[in-house]
Amino acid sequence: MSVFFIPGVSEHEQVTVEELRDVAAKRNITIPSKDEGDFLTLLRAADLAVKHVDTLPPYVDHRLAPDGVSGSVGLAKLRPYTKPLQEDNPLNAWSHKCNIELPGAAGPLSGRSVAIKDNMSVAGLPITIGTFAEFLSPEGNFPISEIDASIVKRVLEAGGTVAGTAVCENYSAAALSYSPATGPVHNPWVKGYATGGSSSGCAALLAATLKKKMSQGQNGSMSLDDADWESGIELAIGGDQGGSIRIPAAYSGIYGLKPTFGLCPYTGIASLHPMMDHCGPMATSVDDIAILLSVLAGYDGLDHRMTPETPLREKVKDYLKILTDKAEEMKAKEQWTPHAAGRGLKVGILKEGWQIPTLTDEMASIVRNAADRFLSLGAEVEEVSVPLHMDGPLIWTAATRPKMGPFGTANATPTALGYSLPSLKPPPINQRWLELMSHYNPAMVNVVLSSDYLSSKYHLATSAKAHSHVLQLQAAYDAALEKFDVLITPVTPTVAPAHPPSEYGVMDRIKLAAGNTANTCPFNVTGHPAMSIPVGWGSVTSDGEVIAGKKLPVGMQIIGKRWDEETVLYAASVWEVGGFGLQN
């Protein structure tokens, strides 16, 4: 440990002996009077070091600085944005719209527009994280991002156009879509129902495009009413801490992949907890998931979530080529057919995935029938049991909740070196925060209260024990995946529910999402790749009664070995040889 002296600081700016005693008292200790002077000197040295660093000019890492832009004036000029009017934003899916390109860039995303979840940094645009401006900056304004998140830079470098930021749930901490400060995000298939969260706006934009295509007969034989609004978005980037890519994908009938933990950099994105932070592709097709994943993946030199297994950028797999080559190989054998495409694939039906709370009989049947399609495709299909899966949500909670509050609401800096969002400077939580969150997103109040309570009640050894059980759960899934290429579960226990009435209280709102993440959140702490694909339609209900003539999409989750996204994507492609999941 280094001890040093910084000259030029007056006596009144220094730590007092009373402050030293207060610090000691919080540890239930009393410093002997003979040692007080020495420890006061040391404490002053530490305080002066932090004060000095706090006065240094802000630093923007060159790897995150927006290309071709100089200063805030340049940002405003080169990256104008708009807040869409309600009539141009019928699903409340857009947060801000823009048209950002990198001049001269060309690549796999050339000519493609991409929506970015609004907890991700897009330099020059406000970042809202789905909440109120007063909770993100002392001035009460939405912070303007000074950096491009690593994944945003990669989209631009690949020739893509950033079309805007998509609304996300309040603090990115809700599994439904009623919580944004700007109001609910609507499901394009049945307005007034959830798209799922927290990447709700991304899912709604994609589903609107898919619905329009289907109404025109481009992706099935359906004839759909109310399909006149199209976002023009076929690609989006979502975030996932407990299911926030997969749940909205399932509810909205699109595709969403939570990659292996550490495959895609999370740098420049608001965190909920570094152990479970993921970002990944959402799209209207499996192929587009593959294309976008190859653009996003790979080491960025900044994200401490990345591991020695994370590939360097030049080593990132061409996932679309892998899919195409495998399909061509099967076609050469005349096996890329509804009766043979699955040959060689081993599929495990995760027994406990059908035992989660609130799973309806209809959902259980639809997804089990979808999983059984692999049999008709020629794959080997067996049931497999991972008993610890039932404890997965509890392990997820115990391992992450004690620290989630500071990360989620205060932009806390992780202990490992990284690059926290420089523009976010949330003021302390106050009574107004409680009142607004209790109505908009009571789940976030629960996060804050339980985070404070658990971190004060339980010893650090309890956290260490919870982490050990994360590794136990990871090993349990790994053991099952030694026998199978992929595992299958339902994504959600029900189809999307209706948005709650405004008079609903805290528990009424919380109950709507009961069991929603039971099959998704375990893989956020174990890090396995997991993807939702659309596999059918479920009944829509209102006040417990089925609404005739209305249906909502159903998603199936495909889980793979860590760092084996290609097999997850291949399994999805194989399944669709038997037909597009929403065409029935």
Coordinates of C-alpha atoms in Angstrom, one line a residue:
M1 CA 0.0 0.0 0.0
S2 CA 1.3 3.5 -0.9
V3 CA 1.0 6.5 1.4
F4 CA 1.7 9.9 0.0
F5 CA 1.2 13.6 0.5
I6 CA -0.4 16.1 -1.8
P7 CA 0.6 19.8 -0.9
G8 CA -1.6 22.8 -1.3
V9 CA -4.7 21.7 0.7
S10 CA -5.9 23.9 3.5
E11 CA -6.7 22.7 7.0
H12 CA -10.4 23.2 6.6
E13 CA -10.6 20.9 3.6
Q14 CA -9.1 18.0 5.5
V15 CA -10.8 15.1 7.3
T16 CA -11.5 15.9 11.0
V17 CA -10.8 13.7 14.0
E18 CA -14.6 13.5 14.6
E19 CA -15.0 12.0 11.1
L20 CA -12.3 9.5 11.8
R21 CA -14.1 8.5 15.0
D22 CA -17.4 8.2 13.1
V23 CA -15.8 5.9 10.6
A24 CA -14.4 3.7 13.3
A25 CA -17.7 3.6 15.3
K26 CA -19.5 2.2 12.2
R27 CA -17.2 -0.8 12.6
N28 CA -17.9 -1.0 16.3
I29 CA -14.3 -0.1 17.1
T30 CA -12.6 2.7 19.1
I31 CA -9.1 3.9 18.0
P32 CA -6.8 4.5 21.0
S33 CA -6.0 8.2 21.5
K34 CA -2.3 7.6 21.1
D35 CA -2.9 6.3 17.5
E36 CA -5.6 8.8 16.4
G37 CA -3.2 11.3 15.0
D38 CA -1.4 8.7 12.9
F39 CA -4.6 7.2 11.5
L40 CA -6.0 10.6 10.9
T41 CA -3.0 11.5 8.7
L42 CA -3.4 8.3 6.7
L43 CA -7.2 8.9 6.2
R44 CA -6.4 12.4 5.1
A45 CA -4.0 11.1 2.5
A46 CA -6.6 8.7 1.1
D47 CA -9.2 11.5 1.0
L48 CA -6.9 13.9 -0.7
A49 CA -6.0 11.3 -3.4
V50 CA -9.7 10.9 -4.3
K51 CA -10.3 14.6 -4.2
H52 CA -7.5 15.2 -6.6
V53 CA -8.7 12.5 -9.1
D54 CA -12.2 13.9 -8.9
T55 CA -10.9 17.3 -10.2
L56 CA -9.2 15.8 -13.2
P57 CA -10.8 16.6 -16.6
P58 CA -13.2 13.8 -17.8
Y59 CA -11.6 11.1 -20.0
V60 CA -13.4 9.4 -22.9
D61 CA -11.6 6.2 -24.0
H62 CA -10.7 6.4 -27.7
R63 CA -12.3 3.0 -28.2
L64 CA -15.7 4.4 -27.3
A65 CA -15.4 7.9 -28.7
P66 CA -17.9 8.4 -31.6
D67 CA -16.1 8.3 -35.0
G68 CA -15.9 11.5 -37.0
V69 CA -17.3 13.7 -34.2
S70 CA -15.5 16.4 -32.2
G71 CA -17.1 17.7 -29.0
S72 CA -20.7 18.2 -28.0
V73 CA -21.3 20.7 -30.7
G74 CA -20.2 18.2 -33.3
L75 CA -22.5 15.6 -31.8
A76 CA -25.5 17.8 -31.9
K77 CA -24.8 18.7 -35.6
L78 CA -23.8 15.3 -36.9
R79 CA -26.2 13.2 -34.8
P80 CA -29.6 15.0 -34.7
Y81 CA -32.5 13.0 -33.2
T82 CA -36.2 13.4 -32.7
K83 CA -38.8 12.3 -30.1
P84 CA -41.5 10.7 -32.2
L85 CA -45.1 12.0 -31.9
Q86 CA -47.7 9.6 -30.6
E87 CA -49.4 9.2 -34.0
D88 CA -46.0 8.1 -35.4
N89 CA -45.3 5.8 -32.5
P90 CA -48.6 3.8 -31.9
L91 CA -47.0 1.1 -29.9
N92 CA -44.9 3.5 -27.8
A93 CA -41.9 1.5 -28.9
W94 CA -39.5 4.3 -30.0
S95 CA -37.7 6.4 -27.4
H96 CA -35.8 8.5 -29.8
K97 CA -35.3 8.3 -33.6
C98 CA -32.2 9.1 -35.5
N99 CA -30.3 8.1 -38.7
I100 CA -26.7 7.5 -37.7
E101 CA -24.2 6.0 -40.2
L102 CA -20.5 5.8 -40.4
P103 CA -19.4 7.3 -43.7
G104 CA -17.6 4.9 -45.9
A105 CA -18.4 1.9 -43.7
A106 CA -19.5 -1.3 -45.5
G107 CA -20.1 -4.8 -44.2
P108 CA -22.7 -7.4 -43.3
L109 CA -25.2 -4.7 -42.1
S110 CA -24.9 -2.4 -45.1
G111 CA -28.4 -1.2 -45.9
R112 CA -29.8 -2.5 -42.7
S113 CA -31.4 -0.4 -39.9
V114 CA -30.9 -1.4 -36.2
A115 CA -32.8 -0.3 -33.1
I116 CA -30.8 0.0 -29.9
K117 CA -32.3 -0.6 -26.4
D118 CA -32.5 2.6 -24.5
N119 CA -30.1 1.5 -21.7
M120 CA -27.3 1.6 -24.2
S121 CA -25.0 4.5 -25.1
V122 CA -25.5 6.1 -28.5
A123 CA -23.3 9.2 -28.5
G124 CA -25.4 12.4 -28.9
L125 CA -28.7 10.8 -27.9
P126 CA -30.4 10.9 -24.5
I127 CA -30.2 7.7 -22.4
T128 CA -33.4 7.2 -20.4
I129 CA -33.2 3.5 -19.1
G130 CA -37.0 3.7 -19.3
T131 CA -37.3 6.0 -16.2
F132 CA -37.7 9.6 -15.3
A133 CA -35.0 12.3 -16.0
E134 CA -34.9 13.5 -12.4
F135 CA -33.6 10.1 -11.3
L136 CA -30.7 10.0 -13.8
S137 CA -29.0 13.4 -13.2
P138 CA -28.9 16.1 -10.5
E139 CA -30.1 18.7 -13.1
G140 CA -33.3 16.6 -13.9
N141 CA -32.4 16.2 -17.6
F142 CA -31.8 13.0 -19.5
P143 CA -28.1 12.6 -19.8
I144 CA -26.7 12.9 -23.4
S145 CA -24.4 10.0 -24.1
E146 CA -20.8 11.0 -24.7
I147 CA -19.8 7.5 -26.0
D148 CA -20.9 4.8 -28.3
A149 CA -21.3 1.5 -26.5
S150 CA -18.9 -1.1 -28.0
I151 CA -21.8 -2.9 -29.7
V152 CA -23.1 0.4 -31.2
K153 CA -19.6 1.1 -32.7
R154 CA -19.6 -2.4 -34.2
V155 CA -23.0 -1.9 -35.9
L156 CA -21.8 1.3 -37.5
E157 CA -18.5 -0.2 -38.5
A158 CA -20.4 -3.1 -40.2
G159 CA -22.3 -0.6 -42.4
G160 CA -25.4 -0.6 -40.3
T161 CA -27.7 2.4 -39.6
V162 CA -28.7 3.2 -36.1
A163 CA -32.3 4.1 -36.5
G164 CA -33.0 5.1 -32.9
T165 CA -33.3 3.9 -29.4
A166 CA -36.2 1.6 -28.4
V167 CA -38.1 2.1 -25.2
C168 CA -37.2 -0.2 -22.3
E169 CA -38.7 -1.0 -19.0
N170 CA -38.2 1.3 -16.0
Y171 CA -34.5 0.7 -15.0
S172 CA -34.5 -2.3 -17.3
A173 CA -36.0 -4.3 -14.5
A174 CA -39.4 -5.7 -15.5
A175 CA -40.5 -8.8 -17.4
L176 CA -43.7 -7.2 -18.7
S177 CA -44.1 -3.8 -20.6
Y178 CA -46.3 -1.5 -18.5
S179 CA -43.5 0.1 -16.5
P180 CA -41.8 2.8 -18.8
A181 CA -42.1 6.4 -17.7
T182 CA -43.4 7.1 -21.1
G183 CA -46.2 4.6 -20.7
P184 CA -46.9 0.9 -21.7
V185 CA -45.3 -0.7 -24.8
H186 CA -48.0 -2.5 -26.7
N187 CA -47.9 -5.9 -28.3
P188 CA -48.5 -5.5 -32.1
W189 CA -50.5 -8.7 -32.3
V190 CA -53.1 -7.5 -29.7
K191 CA -52.9 -3.9 -28.5
G192 CA -53.2 -3.4 -24.8
Y193 CA -51.2 -6.6 -24.1
A194 CA -47.6 -6.9 -23.0
T195 CA -44.6 -7.3 -25.3
G196 CA -42.6 -8.5 -22.4
G197 CA -39.6 -6.8 -20.9
S198 CA -37.3 -5.3 -20.4
S199 CA -36.3 -5.1 -24.1
S200 CA -39.9 -4.2 -24.8
G201 CA -39.6 -1.6 -27.5
C202 CA -37.1 -3.7 -29.5
A203 CA -39.6 -6.6 -29.5
A204 CA -42.5 -4.4 -30.5
L205 CA -40.7 -2.8 -33.4
L206 CA -39.6 -6.2 -34.7
A207 CA -43.0 -7.8 -34.3
A208 CA -44.7 -4.9 -36.1
T209 CA -42.4 -5.5 -39.1
L210 CA -43.1 -9.3 -38.9
K211 CA -46.8 -8.8 -38.6
K212 CA -46.8 -6.5 -41.7
K213 CA -44.9 -9.1 -43.7
M214 CA -47.3 -11.9 -42.7
S215 CA -50.3 -9.8 -43.5
Q216 CA -48.8 -9.4 -47.0
G217 CA -48.3 -13.2 -47.3
Q218 CA -44.5 -13.0 -47.2
N219 CA -44.1 -15.3 -44.2
G220 CA -47.0 -17.6 -44.0
S221 CA -50.6 -17.7 -45.2
M222 CA -52.2 -15.5 -42.5
S223 CA -54.4 -12.5 -43.3
L224 CA -54.1 -10.0 -40.5
D225 CA -56.1 -6.9 -39.6
D226 CA -54.6 -3.8 -38.1
A227 CA -51.2 -4.5 -39.8
D228 CA -50.8 -1.1 -41.4
W229 CA -48.1 0.2 -39.1
E230 CA -44.6 -1.0 -39.8
S231 CA -41.4 0.1 -38.0
G232 CA -39.1 -0.9 -40.8
I233 CA -36.9 -2.6 -38.2
E234 CA -35.7 -6.2 -38.7
L235 CA -32.7 -6.0 -36.3
A236 CA -32.4 -4.8 -32.7
I237 CA -30.0 -5.1 -29.8
G238 CA -31.5 -6.1 -26.5
G239 CA -30.2 -6.6 -23.0
D240 CA -30.9 -9.6 -20.7
Q241 CA -30.3 -10.0 -17.0
G242 CA -33.1 -12.4 -16.2
G243 CA -34.9 -13.0 -19.5
S244 CA -35.1 -9.5 -21.0
I245 CA -34.3 -10.6 -24.5
R246 CA -36.0 -14.0 -24.5
I247 CA -39.3 -13.1 -22.8
P248 CA -40.2 -10.2 -25.1
A249 CA -39.1 -12.4 -28.1
A250 CA -41.5 -15.1 -26.9
Y251 CA -44.4 -12.7 -26.2
S252 CA -44.0 -10.9 -29.5
G253 CA -43.3 -13.8 -31.9
I254 CA -39.8 -12.8 -32.9
Y255 CA -36.3 -14.3 -32.2
G256 CA -34.0 -13.3 -29.4
L257 CA -30.7 -14.8 -28.3
K258 CA -29.0 -14.3 -24.9
P259 CA -25.4 -15.2 -25.9
T260 CA -22.9 -16.9 -23.7
F261 CA -21.8 -14.6 -20.9
G262 CA -18.9 -12.6 -22.0
L263 CA -19.3 -13.2 -25.8
C264 CA -20.7 -9.8 -26.6
P265 CA -19.2 -6.7 -24.8
Y266 CA -21.5 -4.9 -22.3
T267 CA -19.3 -1.8 -22.2
G268 CA -21.4 1.4 -22.4
I269 CA -24.6 -0.2 -21.2
A270 CA -26.4 0.4 -17.9
S271 CA -25.8 -2.5 -15.6
L272 CA -28.1 -4.4 -13.2
H273 CA -25.4 -6.7 -11.9
P274 CA -22.1 -7.6 -13.7
M275 CA -22.6 -11.3 -13.0
M276 CA -25.8 -11.4 -15.1
D277 CA -25.4 -8.6 -17.6
H278 CA -25.8 -9.7 -21.2
C279 CA -26.6 -8.0 -24.5
G280 CA -27.5 -9.8 -27.7
P281 CA -29.4 -9.8 -31.0
M282 CA -33.1 -9.7 -31.6
A283 CA -34.5 -10.1 -35.1
T284 CA -37.3 -11.4 -37.3
S285 CA -35.4 -14.4 -38.5
V286 CA -32.8 -17.0 -37.4
D287 CA -30.5 -15.9 -40.2
D288 CA -30.6 -12.3 -39.0
I289 CA -29.8 -13.4 -35.5
A290 CA -26.7 -15.1 -36.8
I291 CA -25.6 -12.1 -38.9
L292 CA -26.0 -9.6 -36.0
L293 CA -24.3 -12.0 -33.5
S294 CA -21.2 -12.1 -35.7
V295 CA -21.1 -8.3 -35.7
L296 CA -21.5 -7.9 -32.0
A297 CA -19.3 -10.6 -30.6
G298 CA -15.7 -10.5 -29.5
Y299 CA -13.3 -9.0 -27.1
D300 CA -13.3 -5.2 -26.7
G301 CA -10.5 -4.7 -24.2
L302 CA -12.8 -2.9 -21.8
D303 CA -15.4 -5.2 -20.5
H304 CA -14.4 -7.1 -17.3
R305 CA -17.2 -9.6 -18.0
M306 CA -15.2 -11.0 -20.8
T307 CA -13.0 -14.1 -20.1
P308 CA -10.0 -15.8 -21.7
E309 CA -12.5 -17.8 -23.7
T310 CA -13.9 -14.7 -25.3
P311 CA -12.7 -14.7 -28.9
L312 CA -10.7 -11.8 -30.4
R313 CA -12.6 -9.9 -33.0
E314 CA -10.8 -11.6 -35.9
K315 CA -11.6 -15.0 -34.4
V316 CA -15.4 -14.4 -34.1
K317 CA -17.3 -17.1 -36.0
D318 CA -19.3 -16.4 -39.1
Y319 CA -22.5 -17.8 -37.7
L320 CA -24.5 -17.4 -40.9
K321 CA -21.9 -19.2 -42.9
I322 CA -21.9 -22.0 -40.4
L323 CA -25.7 -22.3 -40.8
T324 CA -25.5 -22.1 -44.5
D325 CA -22.7 -24.7 -44.8
K326 CA -24.6 -27.1 -42.6
A327 CA -27.8 -26.7 -44.5
E328 CA -25.9 -27.2 -47.8
E329 CA -24.3 -30.3 -46.5
M330 CA -27.7 -31.8 -45.5
K331 CA -29.2 -30.7 -48.9
A332 CA -26.3 -32.6 -50.7
K333 CA -27.5 -35.7 -48.8
E334 CA -31.1 -34.9 -49.7
Q335 CA -31.8 -34.6 -46.0
W336 CA -32.7 -30.9 -45.6
T337 CA -36.4 -32.0 -45.4
P338 CA -39.2 -32.0 -42.8
H339 CA -38.4 -35.7 -42.2
A340 CA -34.6 -35.8 -42.1
A341 CA -33.1 -32.3 -41.3
G342 CA -32.7 -33.1 -37.7
R343 CA -30.5 -36.2 -38.2
G344 CA -27.5 -36.2 -36.0
L345 CA -29.0 -33.7 -33.5
K346 CA -29.6 -34.7 -29.9
V347 CA -32.3 -32.8 -28.2
G348 CA -33.0 -32.9 -24.4
I349 CA -36.4 -32.0 -23.1
L350 CA -35.6 -30.4 -19.7
K351 CA -38.2 -32.1 -17.5
E352 CA -38.2 -29.4 -14.8
G353 CA -38.9 -26.7 -17.4
W354 CA -42.4 -28.0 -17.5
Q355 CA -42.7 -27.9 -13.7
I356 CA -42.4 -24.2 -13.1
P357 CA -45.1 -22.3 -11.3
T358 CA -48.0 -20.8 -13.2
L359 CA -47.3 -22.8 -16.4
T360 CA -50.6 -23.2 -18.1
D361 CA -51.7 -26.5 -19.6
E362 CA -52.1 -24.9 -23.0
M363 CA -48.5 -23.5 -22.9
A364 CA -47.1 -26.8 -21.7
S365 CA -48.8 -28.6 -24.5
I366 CA -47.9 -26.1 -27.3
V367 CA -44.2 -26.1 -26.4
R368 CA -44.0 -29.9 -25.8
N369 CA -45.6 -30.5 -29.2
A370 CA -43.1 -28.0 -30.7
A371 CA -40.2 -29.8 -29.1
D372 CA -41.5 -33.2 -30.3
R373 CA -41.3 -31.8 -33.9
F374 CA -37.6 -32.6 -33.6
L375 CA -38.5 -36.3 -33.6
S376 CA -40.4 -36.0 -36.9
L377 CA -37.3 -34.1 -38.2
G378 CA -35.1 -37.1 -37.5
A379 CA -33.4 -35.9 -34.3
E380 CA -32.9 -37.9 -31.2
V381 CA -35.2 -36.6 -28.5
E382 CA -35.3 -37.6 -24.9
E383 CA -36.4 -36.2 -21.6
V384 CA -33.6 -35.1 -19.2
S385 CA -33.8 -34.1 -15.6
V386 CA -31.8 -31.3 -13.9
P387 CA -33.4 -31.1 -10.4
L388 CA -31.4 -28.1 -9.5
H389 CA -33.1 -26.1 -12.2
M390 CA -36.0 -25.6 -9.8
D391 CA -33.7 -23.8 -7.5
G392 CA -32.3 -21.7 -10.3
P393 CA -34.3 -18.6 -9.6
L394 CA -33.4 -18.8 -5.9
I395 CA -29.7 -19.1 -6.7
W396 CA -30.0 -16.2 -9.2
T397 CA -31.6 -14.1 -6.5
A398 CA -29.2 -15.0 -3.7
A399 CA -26.1 -14.5 -5.9
T400 CA -27.1 -11.1 -7.4
R401 CA -29.8 -9.3 -5.3
P402 CA -27.6 -8.0 -2.4
K403 CA -25.7 -5.8 -4.9
M404 CA -28.3 -5.2 -7.5
G405 CA -29.7 -2.0 -6.0
P406 CA -26.5 0.1 -6.3
F407 CA -25.9 -1.1 -9.8
G408 CA -29.4 -0.6 -10.9
T409 CA -30.2 2.8 -9.5
A410 CA -26.9 4.4 -8.7
N411 CA -24.6 3.4 -11.6
A412 CA -22.3 1.7 -9.1
T413 CA -18.7 1.1 -10.3
P414 CA -17.7 -2.6 -10.3
T415 CA -14.6 -3.6 -8.4
A416 CA -13.1 -5.0 -11.6
L417 CA -11.6 -2.4 -14.0
G418 CA -14.1 -1.4 -16.6
Y419 CA -15.7 1.7 -18.1
S420 CA -18.9 2.8 -16.3
L421 CA -21.4 5.1 -18.0
P422 CA -19.8 8.6 -17.6
S423 CA -23.0 10.5 -18.3
L424 CA -25.2 8.8 -15.6
K425 CA -25.0 10.6 -12.2
P426 CA -28.2 9.6 -10.4
P427 CA -29.1 11.5 -7.3
P428 CA -30.0 9.6 -4.1
I429 CA -33.3 7.8 -3.9
N430 CA -36.0 9.9 -2.2
Q431 CA -39.7 9.8 -1.3
R432 CA -40.8 10.9 -4.8
W433 CA -38.8 8.0 -6.3
L434 CA -40.7 5.6 -4.0
E435 CA -44.1 7.0 -5.0
L436 CA -43.4 6.9 -8.7
M437 CA -41.7 3.5 -8.7
S438 CA -44.5 2.0 -6.6
H439 CA -46.9 2.8 -9.4
Y440 CA -44.7 2.4 -12.5
N441 CA -42.4 -0.4 -11.5
P442 CA -42.8 -1.8 -7.9
A443 CA -40.3 -4.5 -8.9
M444 CA -37.6 -1.9 -8.7
V445 CA -38.6 -0.8 -5.2
N446 CA -38.4 -4.5 -4.2
V447 CA -34.9 -4.7 -5.7
V448 CA -33.7 -1.7 -3.7
L449 CA -35.3 -2.7 -0.4
S450 CA -34.2 -6.3 -0.7
S451 CA -30.8 -5.4 -1.8
D452 CA -30.3 -3.1 1.2
Y453 CA -31.8 -5.7 3.6
L454 CA -29.9 -8.7 2.3
S455 CA -26.5 -6.9 2.1
S456 CA -26.9 -5.8 5.7
K457 CA -28.3 -9.0 7.2
Y458 CA -26.1 -11.7 5.6
H459 CA -22.4 -12.1 6.0
L460 CA -20.1 -12.0 3.0
A461 CA -19.7 -15.8 3.4
T462 CA -23.4 -16.1 2.4
S463 CA -22.6 -14.4 -0.9
A464 CA -19.7 -16.6 -1.4
K465 CA -21.9 -19.7 -0.8
A466 CA -24.4 -18.4 -3.3
H467 CA -21.7 -18.0 -5.9
S468 CA -20.6 -21.6 -5.2
H469 CA -24.1 -22.8 -6.0
V470 CA -24.1 -20.8 -9.3
L471 CA -21.1 -23.0 -10.2
Q472 CA -23.0 -26.1 -9.1
L473 CA -26.0 -25.1 -11.3
Q474 CA -23.6 -24.4 -14.2
A475 CA -22.1 -27.9 -13.7
A476 CA -25.6 -29.5 -13.6
Y477 CA -26.5 -28.0 -17.0
D478 CA -23.1 -28.9 -18.4
A479 CA -23.6 -32.5 -17.4
A480 CA -26.9 -32.6 -19.2
L481 CA -25.3 -30.9 -22.3
E482 CA -22.7 -33.6 -22.4
K483 CA -25.5 -36.0 -23.5
F484 CA -27.4 -33.5 -25.7
D485 CA -26.6 -30.8 -28.2
V486 CA -29.4 -28.6 -26.9
L487 CA -32.0 -28.5 -24.1
I488 CA -35.5 -27.3 -24.6
T489 CA -38.0 -25.5 -22.2
P490 CA -40.9 -23.1 -22.6
V491 CA -39.7 -19.5 -22.3
T492 CA -42.7 -18.2 -20.3
P493 CA -45.5 -19.9 -18.4
T494 CA -48.3 -18.0 -20.3
V495 CA -48.8 -15.9 -23.3
A496 CA -48.5 -12.1 -22.8
P497 CA -51.0 -10.7 -20.3
A498 CA -52.9 -7.5 -20.6
H499 CA -51.5 -4.3 -19.2
P500 CA -52.7 -3.7 -15.7
P501 CA -55.4 -1.1 -15.0
S502 CA -54.1 2.1 -13.5
E503 CA -55.8 1.4 -10.2
Y504 CA -53.8 -1.8 -9.6
G505 CA -51.7 -1.7 -6.5
V506 CA -48.2 -3.0 -5.9
M507 CA -48.9 -6.7 -5.4
D508 CA -51.5 -6.8 -8.2
R509 CA -48.8 -5.5 -10.6
I510 CA -46.1 -7.9 -9.3
K511 CA -48.4 -10.9 -9.6
L512 CA -48.8 -10.4 -13.3
A513 CA -45.2 -11.4 -13.8
A514 CA -45.2 -14.3 -11.3
G515 CA -43.1 -17.2 -12.6
N516 CA -42.1 -15.3 -15.8
T517 CA -38.4 -15.7 -15.4
A518 CA -38.3 -19.2 -13.8
N519 CA -37.0 -20.8 -17.0
T520 CA -34.8 -17.9 -18.2
C521 CA -33.0 -16.3 -15.2
P522 CA -31.0 -19.4 -14.2
F523 CA -29.0 -19.1 -17.5
N524 CA -28.1 -15.5 -16.8
V525 CA -25.9 -16.6 -13.9
T526 CA -24.6 -19.8 -15.4
G527 CA -23.9 -18.0 -18.7
H528 CA -25.3 -20.6 -21.1
P529 CA -26.6 -19.3 -24.5
A530 CA -30.3 -19.4 -24.7
M531 CA -32.6 -18.4 -27.5
S532 CA -36.4 -17.9 -28.0
I533 CA -38.0 -18.9 -31.2
P534 CA -41.7 -18.6 -32.1
V535 CA -43.5 -22.0 -32.2
G536 CA -47.2 -21.3 -32.2
W537 CA -50.2 -19.3 -30.9
G538 CA -51.9 -19.3 -27.5
S539 CA -55.3 -18.2 -26.3
V540 CA -55.8 -14.6 -25.2
T541 CA -57.7 -14.0 -22.0
S542 CA -59.4 -11.1 -20.3
D543 CA -60.5 -11.4 -16.7
G544 CA -60.1 -15.1 -17.0
E545 CA -62.2 -15.5 -20.1
V546 CA -60.8 -16.5 -23.5
I547 CA -61.3 -13.9 -26.2
A548 CA -62.5 -15.5 -29.4
G549 CA -60.6 -14.7 -32.6
K550 CA -57.5 -13.4 -30.7
K551 CA -54.2 -15.2 -30.4
L552 CA -50.7 -14.3 -29.1
P553 CA -47.4 -15.9 -29.9
V554 CA -45.7 -18.7 -27.9
G555 CA -41.9 -19.0 -27.6
M556 CA -39.7 -22.1 -27.1
Q557 CA -36.3 -21.8 -25.5
I558 CA -33.3 -23.5 -26.9
I559 CA -30.3 -23.8 -24.6
G560 CA -26.8 -24.7 -25.6
K561 CA -23.3 -25.4 -24.3
R562 CA -21.3 -22.3 -23.4
W563 CA -19.6 -20.8 -26.5
D564 CA -21.6 -23.0 -28.8
E565 CA -24.1 -20.5 -30.2
E566 CA -23.8 -22.1 -33.6
T567 CA -25.6 -25.3 -32.4
V568 CA -28.4 -23.3 -30.8
L569 CA -28.9 -21.4 -34.1
Y570 CA -28.6 -24.6 -36.1
A571 CA -31.3 -26.3 -33.9
A572 CA -33.6 -23.3 -34.6
S573 CA -32.9 -23.6 -38.3
V574 CA -33.6 -27.3 -38.3
W575 CA -36.9 -26.8 -36.4
E576 CA -38.1 -24.3 -39.0
V577 CA -37.5 -26.8 -41.9
G578 CA -40.8 -28.2 -40.5
G579 CA -42.5 -24.9 -41.0
F580 CA -42.4 -21.3 -39.7
G581 CA -43.7 -21.3 -36.1
L582 CA -46.4 -18.6 -36.6
Q583 CA -47.8 -19.8 -39.9
N584 CA -50.3 -22.1 -38.2

